Coordinates of C-alpha atoms and ligand atoms in Angstrom, one line a residue:
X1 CA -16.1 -2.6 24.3
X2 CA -16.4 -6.0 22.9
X3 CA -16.7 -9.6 25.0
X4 CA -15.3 -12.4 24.6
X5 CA -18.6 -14.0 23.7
X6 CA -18.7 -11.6 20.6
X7 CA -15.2 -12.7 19.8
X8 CA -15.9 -16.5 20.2
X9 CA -19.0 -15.3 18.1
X10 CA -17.2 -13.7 15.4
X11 CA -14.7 -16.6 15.0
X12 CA -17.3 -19.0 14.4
X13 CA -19.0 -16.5 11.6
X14 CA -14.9 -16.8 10.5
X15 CA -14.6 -20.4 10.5
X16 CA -18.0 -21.1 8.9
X17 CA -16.8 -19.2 5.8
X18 CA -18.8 -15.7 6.5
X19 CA -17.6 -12.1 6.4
X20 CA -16.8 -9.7 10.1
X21 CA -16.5 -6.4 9.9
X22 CA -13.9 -5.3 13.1
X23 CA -12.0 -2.5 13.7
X24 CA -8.2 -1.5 13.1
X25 CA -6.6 1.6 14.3
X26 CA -6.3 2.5 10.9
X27 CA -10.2 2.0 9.4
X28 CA -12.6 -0.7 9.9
X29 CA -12.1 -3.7 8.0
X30 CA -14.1 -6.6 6.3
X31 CA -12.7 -9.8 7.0
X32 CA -13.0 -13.3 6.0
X33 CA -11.0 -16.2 6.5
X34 CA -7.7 -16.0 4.2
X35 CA -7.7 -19.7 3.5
X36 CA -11.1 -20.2 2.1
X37 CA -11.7 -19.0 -1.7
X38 CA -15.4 -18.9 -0.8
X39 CA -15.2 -17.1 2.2
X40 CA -12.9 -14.2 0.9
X41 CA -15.2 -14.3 -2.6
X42 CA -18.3 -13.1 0.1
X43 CA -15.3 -10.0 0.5
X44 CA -15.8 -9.0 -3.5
X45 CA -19.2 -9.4 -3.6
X46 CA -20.3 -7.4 -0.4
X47 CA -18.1 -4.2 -1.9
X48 CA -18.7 -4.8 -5.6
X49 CA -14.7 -4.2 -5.5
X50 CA -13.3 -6.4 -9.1
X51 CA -11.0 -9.3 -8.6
X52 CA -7.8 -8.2 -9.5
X53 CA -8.1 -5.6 -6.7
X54 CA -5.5 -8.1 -4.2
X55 CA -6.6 -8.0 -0.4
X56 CA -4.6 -7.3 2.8
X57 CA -4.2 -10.5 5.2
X58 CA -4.8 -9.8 8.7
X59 CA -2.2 -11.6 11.4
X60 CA -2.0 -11.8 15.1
X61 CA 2.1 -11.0 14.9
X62 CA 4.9 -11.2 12.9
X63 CA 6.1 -15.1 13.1
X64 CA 2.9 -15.8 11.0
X65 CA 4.9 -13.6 8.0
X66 CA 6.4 -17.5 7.4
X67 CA 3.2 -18.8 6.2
X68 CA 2.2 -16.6 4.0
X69 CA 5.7 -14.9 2.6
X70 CA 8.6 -16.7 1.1
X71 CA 12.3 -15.1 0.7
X72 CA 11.5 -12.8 3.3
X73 CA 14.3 -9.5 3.1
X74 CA 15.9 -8.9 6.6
X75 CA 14.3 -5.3 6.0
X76 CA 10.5 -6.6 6.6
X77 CA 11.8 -7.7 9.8
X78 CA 13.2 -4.5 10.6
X79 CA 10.0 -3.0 9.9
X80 CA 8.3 -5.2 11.4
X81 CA 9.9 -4.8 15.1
X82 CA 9.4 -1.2 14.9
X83 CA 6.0 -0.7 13.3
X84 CA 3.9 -3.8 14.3
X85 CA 1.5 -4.1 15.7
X86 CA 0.6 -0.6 14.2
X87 CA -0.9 1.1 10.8
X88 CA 2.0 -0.4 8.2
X89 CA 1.4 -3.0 5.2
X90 CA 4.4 -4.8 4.1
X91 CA 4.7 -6.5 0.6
X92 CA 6.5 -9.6 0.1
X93 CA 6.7 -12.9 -2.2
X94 CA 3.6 -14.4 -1.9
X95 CA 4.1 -18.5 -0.4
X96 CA 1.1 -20.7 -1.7
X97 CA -0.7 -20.6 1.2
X98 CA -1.9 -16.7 -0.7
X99 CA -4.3 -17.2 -2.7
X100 CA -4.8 -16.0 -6.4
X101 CA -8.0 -14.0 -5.4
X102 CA -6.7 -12.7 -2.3
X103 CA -3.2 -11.5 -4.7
X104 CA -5.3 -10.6 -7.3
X105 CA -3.1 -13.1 -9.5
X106 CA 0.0 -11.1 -8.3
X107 CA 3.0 -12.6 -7.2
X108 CA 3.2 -11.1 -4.3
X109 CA 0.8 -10.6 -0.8
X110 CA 0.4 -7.4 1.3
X111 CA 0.7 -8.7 5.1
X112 CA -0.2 -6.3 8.7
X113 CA -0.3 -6.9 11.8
X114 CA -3.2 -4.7 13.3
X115 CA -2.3 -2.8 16.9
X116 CA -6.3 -2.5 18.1
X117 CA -7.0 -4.6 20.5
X118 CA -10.3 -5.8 19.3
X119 CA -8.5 -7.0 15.7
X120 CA -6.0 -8.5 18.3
X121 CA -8.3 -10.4 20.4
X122 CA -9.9 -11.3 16.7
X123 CA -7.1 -12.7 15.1
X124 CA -5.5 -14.4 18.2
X125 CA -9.0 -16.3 19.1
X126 CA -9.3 -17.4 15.2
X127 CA -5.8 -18.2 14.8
X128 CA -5.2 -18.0 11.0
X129 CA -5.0 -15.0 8.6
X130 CA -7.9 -13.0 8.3
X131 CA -8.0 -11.4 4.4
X132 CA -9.7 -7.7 4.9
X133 CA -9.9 -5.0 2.8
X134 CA -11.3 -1.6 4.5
X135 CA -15.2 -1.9 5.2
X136 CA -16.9 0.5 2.7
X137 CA -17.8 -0.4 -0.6
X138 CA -15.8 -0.2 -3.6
X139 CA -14.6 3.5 -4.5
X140 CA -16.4 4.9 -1.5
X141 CA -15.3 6.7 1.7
X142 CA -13.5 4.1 4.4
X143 CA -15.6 3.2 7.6
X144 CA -14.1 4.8 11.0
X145 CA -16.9 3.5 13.1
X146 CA -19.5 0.4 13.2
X147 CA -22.0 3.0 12.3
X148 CA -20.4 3.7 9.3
X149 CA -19.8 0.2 8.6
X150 CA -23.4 -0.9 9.2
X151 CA -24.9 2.6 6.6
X152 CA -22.2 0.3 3.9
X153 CA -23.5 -2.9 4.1
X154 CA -26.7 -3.0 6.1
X155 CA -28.0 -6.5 6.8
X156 CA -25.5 -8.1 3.9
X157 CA -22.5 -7.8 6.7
X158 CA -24.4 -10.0 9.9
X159 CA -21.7 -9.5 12.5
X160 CA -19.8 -6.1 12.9
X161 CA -17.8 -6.2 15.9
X162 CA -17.9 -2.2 17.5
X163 CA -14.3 -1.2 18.6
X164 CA -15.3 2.7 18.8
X165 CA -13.8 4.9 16.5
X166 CA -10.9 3.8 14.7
X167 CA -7.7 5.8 16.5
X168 CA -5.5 6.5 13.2
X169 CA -8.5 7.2 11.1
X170 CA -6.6 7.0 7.6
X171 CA -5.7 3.5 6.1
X172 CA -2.1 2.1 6.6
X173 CA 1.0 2.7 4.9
X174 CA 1.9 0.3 2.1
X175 CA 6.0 -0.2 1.8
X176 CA 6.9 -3.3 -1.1
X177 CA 9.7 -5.1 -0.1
X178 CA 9.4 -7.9 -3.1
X179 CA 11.6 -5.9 -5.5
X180 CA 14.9 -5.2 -5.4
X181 CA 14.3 -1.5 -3.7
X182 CA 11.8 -0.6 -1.1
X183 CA 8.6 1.4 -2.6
X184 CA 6.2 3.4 -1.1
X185 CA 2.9 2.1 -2.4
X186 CA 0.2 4.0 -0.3
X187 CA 1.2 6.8 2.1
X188 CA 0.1 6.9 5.3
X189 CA 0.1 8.1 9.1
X190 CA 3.5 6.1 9.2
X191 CA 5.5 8.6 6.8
X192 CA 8.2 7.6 4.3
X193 CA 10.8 9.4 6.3
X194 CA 9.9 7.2 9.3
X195 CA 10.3 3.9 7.4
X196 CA 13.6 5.3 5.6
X197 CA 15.5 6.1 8.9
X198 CA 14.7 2.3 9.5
X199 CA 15.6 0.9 6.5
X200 CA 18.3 3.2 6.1
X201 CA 17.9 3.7 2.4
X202 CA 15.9 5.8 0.7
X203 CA 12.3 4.7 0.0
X204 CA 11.6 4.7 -4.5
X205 CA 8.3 5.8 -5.9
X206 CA 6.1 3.0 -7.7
X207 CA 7.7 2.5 -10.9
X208 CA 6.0 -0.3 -13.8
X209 CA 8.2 -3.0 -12.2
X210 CA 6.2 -2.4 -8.6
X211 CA 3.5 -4.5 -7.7
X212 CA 0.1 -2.8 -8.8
X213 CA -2.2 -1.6 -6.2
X214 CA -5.3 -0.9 -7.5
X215 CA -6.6 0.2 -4.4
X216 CA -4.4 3.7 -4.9
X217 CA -6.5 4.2 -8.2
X218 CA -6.7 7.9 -9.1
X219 CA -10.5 8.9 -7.8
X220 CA -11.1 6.6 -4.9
X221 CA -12.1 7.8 -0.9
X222 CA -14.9 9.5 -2.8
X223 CA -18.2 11.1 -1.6
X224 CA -21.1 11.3 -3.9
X225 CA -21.0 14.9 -3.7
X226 CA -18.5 16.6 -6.1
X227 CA -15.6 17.7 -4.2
X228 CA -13.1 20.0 -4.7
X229 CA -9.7 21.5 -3.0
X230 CA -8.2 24.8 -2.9
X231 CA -6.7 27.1 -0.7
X232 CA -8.9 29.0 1.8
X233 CA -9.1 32.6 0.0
X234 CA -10.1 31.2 -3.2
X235 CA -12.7 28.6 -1.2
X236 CA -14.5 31.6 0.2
X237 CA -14.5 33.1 -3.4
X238 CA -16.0 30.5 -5.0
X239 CA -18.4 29.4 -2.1
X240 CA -19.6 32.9 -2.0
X241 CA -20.4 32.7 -6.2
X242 CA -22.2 29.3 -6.0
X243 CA -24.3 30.0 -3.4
X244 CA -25.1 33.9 -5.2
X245 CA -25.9 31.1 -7.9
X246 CA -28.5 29.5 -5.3
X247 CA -26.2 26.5 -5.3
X248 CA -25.5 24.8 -2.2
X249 CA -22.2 24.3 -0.7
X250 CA -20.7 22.0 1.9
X251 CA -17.4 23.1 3.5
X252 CA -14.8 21.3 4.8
X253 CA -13.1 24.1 6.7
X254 CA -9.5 24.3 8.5
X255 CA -8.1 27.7 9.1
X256 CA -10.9 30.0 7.0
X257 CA -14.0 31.5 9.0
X258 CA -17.6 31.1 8.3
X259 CA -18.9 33.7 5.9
X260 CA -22.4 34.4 6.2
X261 CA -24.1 33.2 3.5
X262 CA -27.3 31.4 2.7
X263 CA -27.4 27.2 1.8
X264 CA -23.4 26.7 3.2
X265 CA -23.1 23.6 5.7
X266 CA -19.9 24.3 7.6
X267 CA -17.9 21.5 9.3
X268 CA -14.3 22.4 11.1
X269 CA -11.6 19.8 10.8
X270 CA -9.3 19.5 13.3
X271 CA -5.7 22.5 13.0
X272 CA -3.3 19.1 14.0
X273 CA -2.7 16.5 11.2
X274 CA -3.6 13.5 14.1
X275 CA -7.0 14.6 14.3
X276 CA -7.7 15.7 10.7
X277 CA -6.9 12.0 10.2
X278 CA -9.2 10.7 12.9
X279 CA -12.5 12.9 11.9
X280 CA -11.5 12.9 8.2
X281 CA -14.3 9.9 7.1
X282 CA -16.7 10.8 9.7
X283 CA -16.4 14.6 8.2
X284 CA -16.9 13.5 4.4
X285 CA -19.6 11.4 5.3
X286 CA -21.4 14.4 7.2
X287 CA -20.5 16.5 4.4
X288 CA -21.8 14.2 1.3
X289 CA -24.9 13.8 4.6
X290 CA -25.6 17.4 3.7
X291 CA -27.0 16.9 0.5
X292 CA -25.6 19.5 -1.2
X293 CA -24.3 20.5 -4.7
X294 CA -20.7 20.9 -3.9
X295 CA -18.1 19.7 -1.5
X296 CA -14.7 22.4 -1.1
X297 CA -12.0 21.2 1.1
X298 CA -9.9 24.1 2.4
X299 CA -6.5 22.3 1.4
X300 CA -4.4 20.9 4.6
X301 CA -0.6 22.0 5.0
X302 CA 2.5 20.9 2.7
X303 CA 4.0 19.4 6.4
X304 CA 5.3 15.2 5.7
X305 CA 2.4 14.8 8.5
X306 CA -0.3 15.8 5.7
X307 CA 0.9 14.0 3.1
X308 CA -1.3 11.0 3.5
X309 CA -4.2 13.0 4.6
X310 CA -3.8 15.1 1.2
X311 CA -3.3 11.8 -1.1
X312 CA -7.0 10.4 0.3
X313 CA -8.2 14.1 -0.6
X314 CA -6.7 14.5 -4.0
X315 CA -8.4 10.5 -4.7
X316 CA -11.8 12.2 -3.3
X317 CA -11.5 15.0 -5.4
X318 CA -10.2 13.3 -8.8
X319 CA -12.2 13.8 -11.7
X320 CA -14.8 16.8 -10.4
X321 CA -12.5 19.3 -12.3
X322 CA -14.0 17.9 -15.1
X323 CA -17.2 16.7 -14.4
X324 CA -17.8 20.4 -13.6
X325 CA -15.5 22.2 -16.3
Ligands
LIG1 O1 -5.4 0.2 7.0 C1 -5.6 -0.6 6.1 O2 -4.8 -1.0 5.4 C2 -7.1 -1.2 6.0 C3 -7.3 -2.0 7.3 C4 -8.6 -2.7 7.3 O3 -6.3 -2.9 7.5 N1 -7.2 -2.0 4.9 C5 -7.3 -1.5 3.6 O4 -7.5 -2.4 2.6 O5 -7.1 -0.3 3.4 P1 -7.9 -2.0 1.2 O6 -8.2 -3.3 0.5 O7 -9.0 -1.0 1.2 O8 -6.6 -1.5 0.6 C6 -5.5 -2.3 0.4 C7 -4.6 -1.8 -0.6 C8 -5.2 -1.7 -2.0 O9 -4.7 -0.5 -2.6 C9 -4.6 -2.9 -2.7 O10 -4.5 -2.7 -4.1 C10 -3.2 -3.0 -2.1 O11 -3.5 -2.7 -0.7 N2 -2.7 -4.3 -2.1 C11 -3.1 -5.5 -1.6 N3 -2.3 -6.5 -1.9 C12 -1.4 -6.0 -2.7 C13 -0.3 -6.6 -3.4 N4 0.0 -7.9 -3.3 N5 0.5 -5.8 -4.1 C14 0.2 -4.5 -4.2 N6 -0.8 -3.9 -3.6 C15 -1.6 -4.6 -2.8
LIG2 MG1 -10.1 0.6 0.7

């Protein structure tokens, strides 16, 4: 998959201050040394992403928590031994080691410890944190494979270590543990019942106390391509009047069969929630690919399993209402 040359490769791109794109289970992300401003300012200018947008630091395992986290809760460890290495981000008191532009000023620092073994080999061989946001530029679809991160960046990203595509497929859950109650920041393949029976208390929403995270800004995930979601009946309504209209229509479809109708690209998503998540990227990609007028999602099931999955589709589809009303 990837040598150890690439690795010893990558780590000196690291340690000389430049950006690696490498994969997680979760999505692809672009990495730069934590420690060095300049390095992790290459991070904002390759997306375009604004500085108050705070950065996830990349370690090797959970004993590095101590250098960049101070008044650590007993529940990050918790989480910690259950869900790392794996797709979870845990928010704690930042210690100075963090960095104002990898907190985006914030008083806190979002810390994982990636469970794919070529972000393991990574962060073991360089040794320190590696700050990484997901690999796509700023507001667009997340990268699931080198592919993907190569048609984001091009050239502007030199090395891009290929781990195949990404096993989760969705970015990691985000649980804030600086506050005086756990929060659920970002949903994801990890659900909030999962981290509750851990914790053993229940998980609050976000409330103005919470640490922001701007990354869970209402349209993000987005394709080019207006998209919209709706049940399957009403999809095959509305695809069937936009294409009369000689519109053309790109489906995302789940359950509902192809009607025969001129200008429609079809794509299936996978029935099981594990691998909706795992194609979901690659499918928006191929559907904003298909150059067409509009995107409709047959909406996914109400199931705890969906409800990360539906969150990155309702942040695709956030504004179109309008832009099209
Ligand atoms: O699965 C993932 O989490 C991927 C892989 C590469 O690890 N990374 C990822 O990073 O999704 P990014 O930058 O695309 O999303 C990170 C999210 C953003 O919403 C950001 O606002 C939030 O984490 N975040 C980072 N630091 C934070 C902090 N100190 N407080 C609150 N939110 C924070
Ligand atoms: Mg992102």
């Amino acid at each position: 998959m990837v040598s150890e040359q690439e690795i010893k490769n990558a780590v000196a791109v690291l340690r000389a201050g430049g950006l690696v794109a490498f994969p997680t289970e979760t999505v692809y992300g672009l990495g730069a040394d934590a420690s060095s401003l300049e390095a992790v300012k290459k991070i904002f200018a390759a997306k375009g992403r604004p500085h108050d947008h705070p950065l996830i630091v990349h370690i090797a395992d959970a004993v590095q928590l101590a250098n960049w986290a101070r008044d650590i809760p007993p529940a990050a460890g918790k989480l910690a031994k259950k869900f790392w290495p794996g797709p979870l981000t845990i928010i704690l008191r930042r210690s100075a080691m963090a960095t104002d532009l990898v907190t985006g000023g914030q008083d806190t620092v979002a810390l994982r410890v990636p469970s794919h073994p070529v972000a393991q080999a990574l962060l073991r061989a360089f040794g320190g944190g590696i700050a990484a946001p997901s690999a796509n530029r700023f507001g667009r679809v997340s990268a699931t494979t080198a592919a993907h991160v190569r048609s984001e960046f091009g050239a502007a990203v030199e090395c891009v270590l290929d781990g195949g595509a990404a096993d989760v497929g969705i970015e990691s859950t985000i649980v804030d543990l600086s506050g005086d109650k756990p929060t659920l920041l970002r949903p994801g393949w990890i659900t909030a019942a999962q981290l509750q029976d851990v914790l053993g208390e229940p998980l609050a929403a976000p409330d103005a106390q919470s640490p922001r995270a701007p990354g869970t800004l209402a349209k993000h995930y987005a394709p080019q391509t207006p998209l919209l979601m709706m049940e399957a009946d009403l999809l095959l309504e509305l695809a069937a009047s936009l294409t009369r209209q000689g519109r053309r229509v790109a489906v995302l479809a789940r359950s509902a069969h192809r009607p025969l109708l001129p200008g429609l690209a079809w794509v299936v998503a996978s029935a099981d929630a594990k691998g909706y998540a795992h194609d979901l990227y690659d499918n928006l990609r191929r559907l904003d690919e298909a150059g067409c007028d509009t995107i409709l999602i047959e909406e996914p099931p109400q199931d705890t399993q969906w409800v990360a999955i539906k969150d990155r589709l309702m942040r695709a589809a956030a504004g179109v209402e309008e832009d099209l009303a």
